[in-house]
Short mmCIF file of the C-alpha atoms (twelve columns), coordinates in Angstrom:
data_MODEL
# 
_entry.id   MODEL 
# 
loop_
_atom_site.group_PDB 
_atom_site.id 
_atom_site.type_symbol 
_atom_site.label_atom_id 
_atom_site.label_alt_id 
_atom_site.label_comp_id 
_atom_site.label_asym_id 
_atom_site.label_seq_id 
_atom_site.Cartn_x 
_atom_site.Cartn_y 
_atom_site.Cartn_z 
_atom_site.pdbx_PDB_model_num 
ATOM 1   C CA . MET A 1   107.451 96.536  118.736 1 
ATOM 2   C CA . LYS A 2   108.586 92.947  119.118 1 
ATOM 3   C CA . LEU A 3   109.207 90.547  116.277 1 
ATOM 4   C CA . GLY A 4   106.331 88.358  117.469 1 
ATOM 5   C CA . ALA A 5   103.950 91.296  117.021 1 
ATOM 6   C CA . LEU A 6   105.241 91.866  113.476 1 
ATOM 7   C CA . PHE A 7   104.710 88.183  112.649 1 
ATOM 8   C CA . SER A 8   101.167 88.431  114.060 1 
ATOM 9   C CA . PHE A 9   100.390 91.584  112.058 1 
ATOM 10  C CA . ASN A 10  101.783 89.907  108.947 1 
ATOM 11  C CA . ALA A 11  99.540  86.875  109.527 1 
ATOM 12  C CA . ILE A 12  96.449  89.067  109.919 1 
ATOM 13  C CA . VAL A 13  97.147  91.133  106.783 1 
ATOM 14  C CA . ALA A 14  98.005  88.020  104.751 1 
ATOM 15  C CA . THR A 15  94.776  86.354  105.913 1 
ATOM 16  C CA . ILE A 16  92.668  89.286  104.737 1 
ATOM 17  C CA . PHE A 17  94.353  89.625  101.350 1 
ATOM 18  C CA . GLY A 18  94.831  85.888  100.860 1 
ATOM 19  C CA . LEU A 19  91.207  84.954  101.511 1 
ATOM 20  C CA . THR A 20  89.987  87.812  99.340  1 
ATOM 21  C CA . ALA A 21  92.263  86.762  96.480  1 
ATOM 22  C CA . VAL A 22  91.221  83.110  96.694  1 
ATOM 23  C CA . LEU A 23  87.498  83.576  97.271  1 
ATOM 24  C CA . LEU A 24  86.749  86.937  95.615  1 
ATOM 25  C CA . PRO A 25  89.454  87.671  93.031  1 
ATOM 26  C CA . GLY A 26  87.129  89.880  90.969  1 
ATOM 27  C CA . LEU A 27  86.455  92.050  94.021  1 
ATOM 28  C CA . LEU A 28  90.177  92.322  94.670  1 
ATOM 29  C CA . TYR A 29  90.812  93.519  91.118  1 
ATOM 30  C CA . SER A 30  87.977  96.034  91.189  1 
ATOM 31  C CA . THR A 31  89.175  97.404  94.546  1 
ATOM 32  C CA . TYR A 32  92.400  98.414  92.812  1 
ATOM 33  C CA . GLY A 33  90.585  99.779  89.761  1 
ATOM 34  C CA . LEU A 34  91.667  96.894  87.563  1 
ATOM 35  C CA . ARG A 35  89.661  94.855  85.088  1 
ATOM 36  C CA . SER A 36  90.155  91.130  85.052  1 
ATOM 37  C CA . ASP A 37  89.378  88.084  83.037  1 
ATOM 38  C CA . ALA A 38  89.374  84.430  84.086  1 
ATOM 39  C CA . GLY A 39  93.151  84.127  83.638  1 
ATOM 40  C CA . ALA A 40  93.899  87.173  85.775  1 
ATOM 41  C CA . GLN A 41  91.563  85.894  88.480  1 
ATOM 42  C CA . LEU A 42  93.338  82.532  88.432  1 
ATOM 43  C CA . VAL A 43  96.682  84.284  88.983  1 
ATOM 44  C CA . ALA A 44  95.142  86.208  91.893  1 
ATOM 45  C CA . GLN A 45  93.942  82.940  93.389  1 
ATOM 46  C CA . PHE A 46  97.446  81.469  93.171  1 
ATOM 47  C CA . LEU A 47  98.784  84.606  94.878  1 
ATOM 48  C CA . GLY A 48  96.119  84.195  97.543  1 
ATOM 49  C CA . ALA A 49  97.176  80.588  98.111  1 
ATOM 50  C CA . ALA A 50  100.775 81.739  98.615  1 
ATOM 51  C CA . LEU A 51  99.629  84.426  101.050 1 
ATOM 52  C CA . LEU A 52  97.675  81.848  103.027 1 
ATOM 53  C CA . SER A 53  100.823 79.760  103.378 1 
ATOM 54  C CA . ASP A 54  102.544 82.931  104.672 1 
ATOM 55  C CA . VAL A 55  99.800  83.091  107.317 1 
ATOM 56  C CA . VAL A 56  100.750 79.663  108.630 1 
ATOM 57  C CA . ILE A 57  104.449 80.527  108.659 1 
ATOM 58  C CA . ALA A 58  104.070 83.971  110.256 1 
ATOM 59  C CA . TRP A 59  101.542 82.830  112.850 1 
ATOM 60  C CA . SER A 60  103.702 79.826  113.778 1 
ATOM 61  C CA . MET A 61  106.825 81.994  114.129 1 
ATOM 62  C CA . ARG A 62  105.362 84.626  116.443 1 
ATOM 63  C CA . ASN A 63  106.473 82.854  119.652 1 
ATOM 64  C CA . VAL A 64  109.613 81.099  118.410 1 
ATOM 65  C CA . GLU A 65  112.814 81.863  120.294 1 
ATOM 66  C CA . PRO A 66  115.742 83.513  118.477 1 
ATOM 67  C CA . GLY A 67  117.733 81.138  116.320 1 
ATOM 68  C CA . PRO A 68  118.694 80.241  112.784 1 
ATOM 69  C CA . VAL A 69  115.200 79.241  111.619 1 
ATOM 70  C CA . ARG A 70  113.654 82.492  112.830 1 
ATOM 71  C CA . GLN A 71  116.474 84.512  111.260 1 
ATOM 72  C CA . THR A 72  116.053 82.707  107.943 1 
ATOM 73  C CA . LEU A 73  112.313 83.388  107.863 1 
ATOM 74  C CA . THR A 74  112.845 86.983  108.956 1 
ATOM 75  C CA . LEU A 75  115.242 87.391  106.014 1 
ATOM 76  C CA . ALA A 76  112.735 85.753  103.646 1 
ATOM 77  C CA . PHE A 77  109.935 88.081  104.784 1 
ATOM 78  C CA . PHE A 78  112.329 91.048  104.503 1 
ATOM 79  C CA . LEU A 79  113.077 90.132  100.878 1 
ATOM 80  C CA . GLN A 80  109.388 89.608  100.144 1 
ATOM 81  C CA . GLY A 81  108.560 93.019  101.623 1 
ATOM 82  C CA . THR A 82  111.411 94.775  99.845  1 
ATOM 83  C CA . ILE A 83  110.536 93.340  96.450  1 
ATOM 84  C CA . GLY A 84  106.846 93.931  97.151  1 
ATOM 85  C CA . VAL A 85  107.324 97.598  97.988  1 
ATOM 86  C CA . LEU A 86  109.352 98.141  94.823  1 
ATOM 87  C CA . ILE A 87  106.741 96.419  92.637  1 
ATOM 88  C CA . SER A 88  103.905 98.259  94.389  1 
ATOM 89  C CA . LEU A 89  105.621 101.629 94.103  1 
ATOM 90  C CA . ILE A 90  106.375 101.158 90.399  1 
ATOM 91  C CA . ALA A 91  102.764 100.122 89.742  1 
ATOM 92  C CA . GLN A 92  101.423 103.040 91.751  1 
ATOM 93  C CA . LEU A 93  103.654 105.665 90.149  1 
ATOM 94  C CA . SER A 94  102.920 104.255 86.683  1 
ATOM 95  C CA . GLY A 95  99.180  104.738 87.183  1 
ATOM 96  C CA . VAL A 96  98.401  101.022 87.013  1 
ATOM 97  C CA . LEU A 97  96.463  101.111 90.287  1 
ATOM 98  C CA . ASN A 98  93.973  103.534 91.759  1 
ATOM 99  C CA . ALA A 99  94.558  105.298 95.085  1 
ATOM 100 C CA . PHE A 100 93.993  102.043 96.994  1 
ATOM 101 C CA . GLY A 101 97.333  100.874 95.605  1 
ATOM 102 C CA . TRP A 102 99.059  103.077 98.178  1 
ATOM 103 C CA . VAL A 103 97.844  100.591 100.807 1 
ATOM 104 C CA . ASN A 104 100.136 97.998  99.214  1 
ATOM 105 C CA . VAL A 105 103.051 100.412 99.182  1 
ATOM 106 C CA . LEU A 106 102.470 101.176 102.858 1 
ATOM 107 C CA . LEU A 107 101.979 97.595  104.026 1 
ATOM 108 C CA . THR A 108 104.878 96.113  102.074 1 
ATOM 109 C CA . GLY A 109 107.018 99.030  103.245 1 
ATOM 110 C CA . ILE A 110 106.119 98.313  106.876 1 
ATOM 111 C CA . PHE A 111 107.062 94.669  106.409 1 
ATOM 112 C CA . ALA A 112 110.329 95.483  104.606 1 
ATOM 113 C CA . VAL A 113 111.433 97.956  107.284 1 
ATOM 114 C CA . GLY A 114 110.198 95.826  110.181 1 
ATOM 115 C CA . TYR A 115 111.737 92.561  109.068 1 
ATOM 116 C CA . GLY A 116 114.898 94.375  107.982 1 
ATOM 117 C CA . TYR A 117 115.196 95.872  111.451 1 
ATOM 118 C CA . PHE A 118 114.735 92.523  113.162 1 
ATOM 119 C CA . ARG A 119 117.095 90.748  110.771 1 
ATOM 120 C CA . PHE A 120 119.949 93.246  110.621 1 
ATOM 121 C CA . VAL A 121 119.652 95.682  113.563 1 
ATOM 122 C CA . GLN A 122 117.953 93.759  116.369 1 
ATOM 123 C CA . PRO A 123 118.306 90.071  115.428 1 
ATOM 124 C CA . ASN A 124 117.158 88.813  118.844 1 
ATOM 125 C CA . GLY A 125 113.697 90.299  118.217 1 
ATOM 126 C CA . ALA A 126 113.625 92.611  121.257 1 
# 
């Protein structure tokens, strides 16, 4: 896999989750077996807004040549994925989420490993 493909996959996943969080936060909560009130839905919408900004960044970076900007964003997405997989795994193992929560563990794990590979092992993006 090339780094551009990982950026594209990231943009697609972030679009799906970001739009759902912004437009249908109640559906997002119920998908994970969570109950929500207006405050929780507002937080989900802010998360969705952040994910939609990730879409712009990831989609814009998919064809950028190797260099310091691409390496910085690869590191940022690696940190986001690493922290995300830890949070998702803790939530899943604590019984906070239903079985759908494993999707978050998987996706954030893919991003952590993928961006880690392209930041530390293959920095030119193969």
